[in-house]
CSV table of C-alpha atoms in Angstrom, one decimal:
chain,number,residue,atom,x,y,z
A,1,UNK,CA,20.1,-24.0,-5.7
A,2,UNK,CA,17.2,-22.0,-6.9
A,3,UNK,CA,18.8,-18.8,-5.9
A,4,UNK,CA,16.9,-15.5,-4.3
A,5,UNK,CA,13.0,-15.5,-5.8
A,6,UNK,CA,11.3,-12.6,-5.9
A,7,UNK,CA,8.3,-11.7,-7.6
A,8,UNK,CA,6.7,-10.4,-9.4
A,9,UNK,CA,9.4,-9.2,-11.9
A,10,UNK,CA,7.6,-6.4,-13.4
A,11,UNK,CA,4.7,-3.9,-11.8
A,12,UNK,CA,2.7,-1.3,-12.9
A,13,UNK,CA,0.3,0.6,-10.8
A,14,UNK,CA,-1.6,4.1,-10.5
A,15,UNK,CA,-0.9,6.5,-7.6
A,16,UNK,CA,-2.5,5.5,-4.4
A,17,UNK,CA,-2.3,2.0,-5.2
A,18,UNK,CA,-1.4,-1.0,-2.7
A,19,UNK,CA,2.0,-2.6,-3.7
A,20,UNK,CA,3.4,-5.8,-2.6
A,21,UNK,CA,6.8,-7.7,-3.2
A,22,UNK,CA,7.7,-10.4,-2.5
A,23,UNK,CA,11.2,-12.7,-2.2
A,24,UNK,CA,12.4,-16.0,-1.1
A,25,UNK,CA,15.9,-16.3,0.1
A,26,UNK,CA,18.1,-19.0,-0.6
A,27,UNK,CA,17.4,-21.8,1.6
A,28,UNK,CA,19.9,-21.4,4.7
A,29,UNK,CA,20.7,-18.1,4.9
A,30,UNK,CA,19.7,-16.3,7.3
A,31,UNK,CA,20.1,-12.5,6.3
A,32,UNK,CA,17.4,-11.4,4.1
A,33,UNK,CA,18.0,-7.3,2.7
A,34,UNK,CA,15.9,-5.3,0.6
A,35,UNK,CA,17.6,-2.7,-1.6
A,36,UNK,CA,16.0,-0.2,-3.7
A,37,UNK,CA,17.8,1.1,-7.2
A,38,UNK,CA,17.1,4.0,-9.2
A,39,UNK,CA,19.4,6.4,-11.5
A,40,UNK,CA,19.5,9.5,-9.2
A,41,UNK,CA,19.9,7.3,-5.8
A,42,UNK,CA,21.7,3.9,-6.6
A,43,UNK,CA,21.5,1.2,-4.9
A,44,UNK,CA,19.9,2.0,-1.3
A,45,UNK,CA,19.7,-0.4,2.0
A,46,UNK,CA,15.9,0.0,2.8
A,47,UNK,CA,15.8,-2.9,5.3
A,48,UNK,CA,17.8,-5.8,6.8
A,49,UNK,CA,16.4,-9.3,8.5
A,50,UNK,CA,18.7,-11.2,10.9
A,51,UNK,CA,16.6,-14.7,11.9
A,52,UNK,CA,13.5,-13.4,10.8
A,53,UNK,CA,13.5,-10.4,12.9
A,54,UNK,CA,13.9,-6.9,11.0
A,55,UNK,CA,17.6,-5.4,13.0
A,56,UNK,CA,18.0,-2.1,11.0
A,57,UNK,CA,14.7,-0.3,8.8
A,58,UNK,CA,16.7,3.1,8.8
A,59,UNK,CA,17.0,3.3,5.1
A,60,UNK,CA,13.2,2.9,4.9
A,61,UNK,CA,12.0,6.2,3.5
A,62,UNK,CA,8.4,6.9,5.0
A,63,UNK,CA,5.8,5.4,6.9
A,64,UNK,CA,4.4,4.1,3.6
A,65,UNK,CA,6.7,1.1,3.4
A,66,UNK,CA,6.5,-1.5,5.7
A,67,UNK,CA,8.4,-5.0,5.2
A,68,UNK,CA,7.8,-8.3,7.1
A,69,UNK,CA,9.6,-11.9,7.3
A,70,UNK,CA,7.1,-14.1,8.6
A,71,UNK,CA,9.3,-17.3,8.0
A,72,UNK,CA,13.2,-18.0,7.3
A,73,UNK,CA,11.7,-18.7,3.7
A,74,UNK,CA,9.6,-15.7,2.6
A,75,UNK,CA,9.2,-11.7,3.0
A,76,UNK,CA,7.3,-8.8,2.2
A,77,UNK,CA,8.0,-5.4,0.8
A,78,UNK,CA,4.8,-3.7,0.9
A,79,UNK,CA,4.2,0.3,-0.4
A,80,UNK,CA,0.8,1.8,0.7
A,81,UNK,CA,-0.4,4.1,-0.8
A,82,UNK,CA,2.2,4.1,-3.8
A,83,UNK,CA,3.5,7.2,-5.1
A,84,UNK,CA,5.2,7.9,-8.9
A,85,UNK,CA,8.4,8.8,-6.9
A,86,UNK,CA,8.8,5.0,-5.7
A,87,UNK,CA,9.1,3.7,-9.2
A,88,UNK,CA,12.5,1.8,-9.2
A,89,UNK,CA,13.5,-1.7,-9.4
A,90,UNK,CA,13.3,-3.3,-5.7
A,91,UNK,CA,15.9,-5.8,-4.8
A,92,UNK,CA,15.9,-8.8,-2.2
A,93,UNK,CA,19.3,-10.3,-1.5
A,94,UNK,CA,20.3,-13.1,1.0
A,95,UNK,CA,23.4,-14.0,2.7
A,96,UNK,CA,24.4,-16.6,5.7
A,97,UNK,CA,25.7,-15.0,8.6
A,98,UNK,CA,27.4,-17.4,11.2
A,99,UNK,CA,26.4,-21.0,11.8
A,100,UNK,CA,26.8,-24.0,9.3
A,101,UNK,CA,25.7,-22.4,6.1
A,102,UNK,CA,27.8,-19.2,6.5
A,103,UNK,CA,28.7,-17.5,3.0
A,104,UNK,CA,32.8,-17.8,2.7
A,105,UNK,CA,33.1,-14.1,2.1
A,106,UNK,CA,29.5,-12.8,3.2
A,107,UNK,CA,29.0,-12.0,-0.1
A,108,UNK,CA,25.2,-11.2,-0.6
A,109,UNK,CA,23.3,-13.1,-3.5
A,110,UNK,CA,20.1,-11.0,-5.1
A,111,UNK,CA,17.2,-11.8,-7.0
A,112,UNK,CA,16.3,-10.6,-10.7
A,113,UNK,CA,14.5,-7.8,-8.9
A,114,UNK,CA,10.9,-6.1,-9.1
A,115,UNK,CA,10.5,-3.6,-11.3
A,116,UNK,CA,7.7,-1.4,-10.1
A,117,UNK,CA,6.8,1.9,-12.3
A,118,UNK,CA,4.1,3.7,-10.4
A,119,UNK,CA,1.9,5.8,-12.4
B,1,UNK,CA,27.1,9.7,7.1
B,2,UNK,CA,29.3,7.1,5.8
B,3,UNK,CA,30.0,6.9,2.0
B,4,UNK,CA,31.1,5.2,-1.0
B,5,UNK,CA,32.0,6.9,-3.9
B,6,UNK,CA,33.0,5.6,-7.5
B,7,UNK,CA,34.6,6.9,-10.0
B,8,UNK,CA,34.3,7.8,-13.2
B,9,UNK,CA,30.1,7.2,-13.5
B,10,UNK,CA,30.5,6.1,-16.9
B,11,UNK,CA,33.5,5.1,-19.0
B,12,UNK,CA,33.0,4.2,-23.2
B,13,UNK,CA,36.1,1.9,-24.7
B,14,UNK,CA,37.0,0.5,-27.8
B,15,UNK,CA,37.5,-3.3,-27.1
B,16,UNK,CA,40.5,-4.1,-26.4
B,17,UNK,CA,40.9,-1.0,-24.5
B,18,UNK,CA,41.7,-1.4,-20.9
B,19,UNK,CA,39.7,-0.1,-18.0
B,20,UNK,CA,40.1,1.1,-14.6
B,21,UNK,CA,37.1,2.1,-12.0
B,22,UNK,CA,38.0,3.4,-8.5
B,23,UNK,CA,36.3,3.5,-5.3
B,24,UNK,CA,36.9,5.6,-2.3
B,25,UNK,CA,35.4,5.4,1.0
B,26,UNK,CA,34.5,8.3,3.9
B,27,UNK,CA,35.9,5.0,6.5
B,28,UNK,CA,38.0,2.9,6.9
B,29,UNK,CA,36.8,-0.4,5.8
B,30,UNK,CA,36.7,-4.2,7.5
B,31,UNK,CA,37.1,-5.3,3.6
B,32,UNK,CA,35.0,-4.2,0.0
B,33,UNK,CA,33.5,-6.3,-2.0
B,34,UNK,CA,33.0,-5.7,-6.0
B,35,UNK,CA,29.9,-6.6,-8.2
B,36,UNK,CA,29.0,-6.6,-11.6
B,37,UNK,CA,25.1,-6.0,-12.8
B,38,UNK,CA,24.8,-6.6,-16.3
B,39,UNK,CA,22.1,-4.2,-18.1
B,40,UNK,CA,18.7,-5.5,-16.8
B,41,UNK,CA,20.2,-7.5,-14.7
B,42,UNK,CA,21.3,-8.2,-11.0
B,43,UNK,CA,24.2,-7.6,-9.4
B,44,UNK,CA,26.6,-10.1,-9.3
B,45,UNK,CA,29.3,-10.6,-6.3
B,46,UNK,CA,33.1,-10.8,-7.8
B,47,UNK,CA,35.3,-10.6,-5.0
B,48,UNK,CA,35.8,-9.8,-1.4
B,49,UNK,CA,39.3,-8.1,-0.6
B,50,UNK,CA,40.2,-7.9,2.8
B,51,UNK,CA,44.0,-6.9,3.6
B,52,UNK,CA,45.5,-3.6,3.5
B,53,UNK,CA,47.5,-3.2,-0.2
B,54,UNK,CA,45.6,-6.7,-1.0
B,55,UNK,CA,45.9,-7.5,-4.4
B,56,UNK,CA,44.0,-10.2,-6.5
B,57,UNK,CA,43.6,-11.0,-9.7
B,58,UNK,CA,40.7,-13.2,-11.7
B,59,UNK,CA,41.6,-13.6,-15.3
B,60,UNK,CA,41.4,-9.9,-17.2
B,61,UNK,CA,40.4,-8.1,-13.8
B,62,UNK,CA,42.5,-6.9,-11.3
B,63,UNK,CA,41.4,-6.0,-7.8
B,64,UNK,CA,43.1,-3.3,-5.5
B,65,UNK,CA,42.8,-2.9,-1.7
B,66,UNK,CA,44.6,0.5,-0.4
B,67,UNK,CA,46.9,0.5,1.9
B,68,UNK,CA,45.0,2.3,4.5
B,69,UNK,CA,41.8,0.6,3.9
B,70,UNK,CA,39.6,3.8,2.3
B,71,UNK,CA,40.3,3.2,-1.4
B,72,UNK,CA,39.7,0.0,-3.8
B,73,UNK,CA,40.8,-0.3,-7.8
B,74,UNK,CA,39.5,-2.6,-10.5
B,75,UNK,CA,41.2,-2.5,-13.1
B,76,UNK,CA,40.2,-5.0,-16.5
B,77,UNK,CA,42.9,-5.6,-18.9
B,78,UNK,CA,42.4,-5.9,-22.5
B,79,UNK,CA,38.3,-5.3,-22.3
B,80,UNK,CA,36.0,-7.5,-23.8
B,81,UNK,CA,32.4,-6.5,-25.3
B,82,UNK,CA,31.3,-8.9,-22.3
B,83,UNK,CA,32.6,-6.6,-20.2
B,84,UNK,CA,29.6,-4.1,-20.3
B,85,UNK,CA,28.0,-3.9,-17.3
B,86,UNK,CA,28.1,-1.6,-13.6
B,87,UNK,CA,30.6,-2.5,-12.0
B,88,UNK,CA,30.1,-1.5,-7.5
B,89,UNK,CA,32.3,-1.4,-4.8
B,90,UNK,CA,30.7,-2.3,-1.6
B,91,UNK,CA,31.7,-1.7,1.8
B,92,UNK,CA,30.5,-3.0,5.6
B,93,UNK,CA,27.6,-0.3,7.0
B,94,UNK,CA,28.8,0.9,10.4
B,95,UNK,CA,31.6,-1.2,12.5
B,96,UNK,CA,29.6,-4.6,13.0
B,97,UNK,CA,30.3,-7.6,10.8
B,98,UNK,CA,26.3,-7.9,9.8
B,99,UNK,CA,26.6,-8.6,5.8
B,100,UNK,CA,24.7,-4.7,5.7
B,101,UNK,CA,26.8,-3.1,2.7
B,102,UNK,CA,26.5,0.4,1.3
B,103,UNK,CA,27.1,0.4,-2.4
B,104,UNK,CA,28.9,3.2,-4.1
B,105,UNK,CA,27.2,4.8,-7.4
B,106,UNK,CA,28.9,2.4,-9.7
B,107,UNK,CA,30.9,2.5,-12.7
B,108,UNK,CA,29.1,2.0,-16.3
B,109,UNK,CA,31.4,0.3,-18.8
B,110,UNK,CA,30.4,0.5,-22.8
B,111,UNK,CA,33.0,-1.4,-24.9
B,112,UNK,CA,32.5,-0.5,-28.4
B,113,UNK,CA,33.4,-3.6,-30.8
């Protein structure tokens, strides 16, 4: 299994630019999560999808952030316009809730992350 | 709001010494999970505890879930340099079993060879 795949691994951009982060969850997983990690705030849950539907976006910082999941194998997190305080590592994670692919313990499988630096 | 707290934030030990990190939740948890993140890496699942008072072992790692299901600990016996990293505990957000997790701030372990 290829695991959760994220791109890009690193992104350096200037303030005001649009940033799009991408994620391919593990095949068969029906829940997808976007987390942001910073030294100050640790791992924060931004948004959660179940069966491609956004269920909880209460962690999304503000309207500059948006996330989509057009199908079961792809999700994007977009920041427009980006600001220096958005600099962080963004992780995508997936798991299987219910169904024949249900993970035994409900553990999250994380991608390797996208390190974003906004200058 | 719901919080999961870990102490200590950092721990430096000499190789061979023991290490313990403690996790406390503001709410009763249905289960607790532990993850390890190596420097520059991503969180990797270690274990899940479900039952009150549960103790599980993985080689030199011992995980415990408190009787009230509000706290947990991870103990590493005779640390090795391969144990370096940040250890996170995580509990379900809210009461529903949706897979949403709230993570503690983590304990970063440094091991001197």
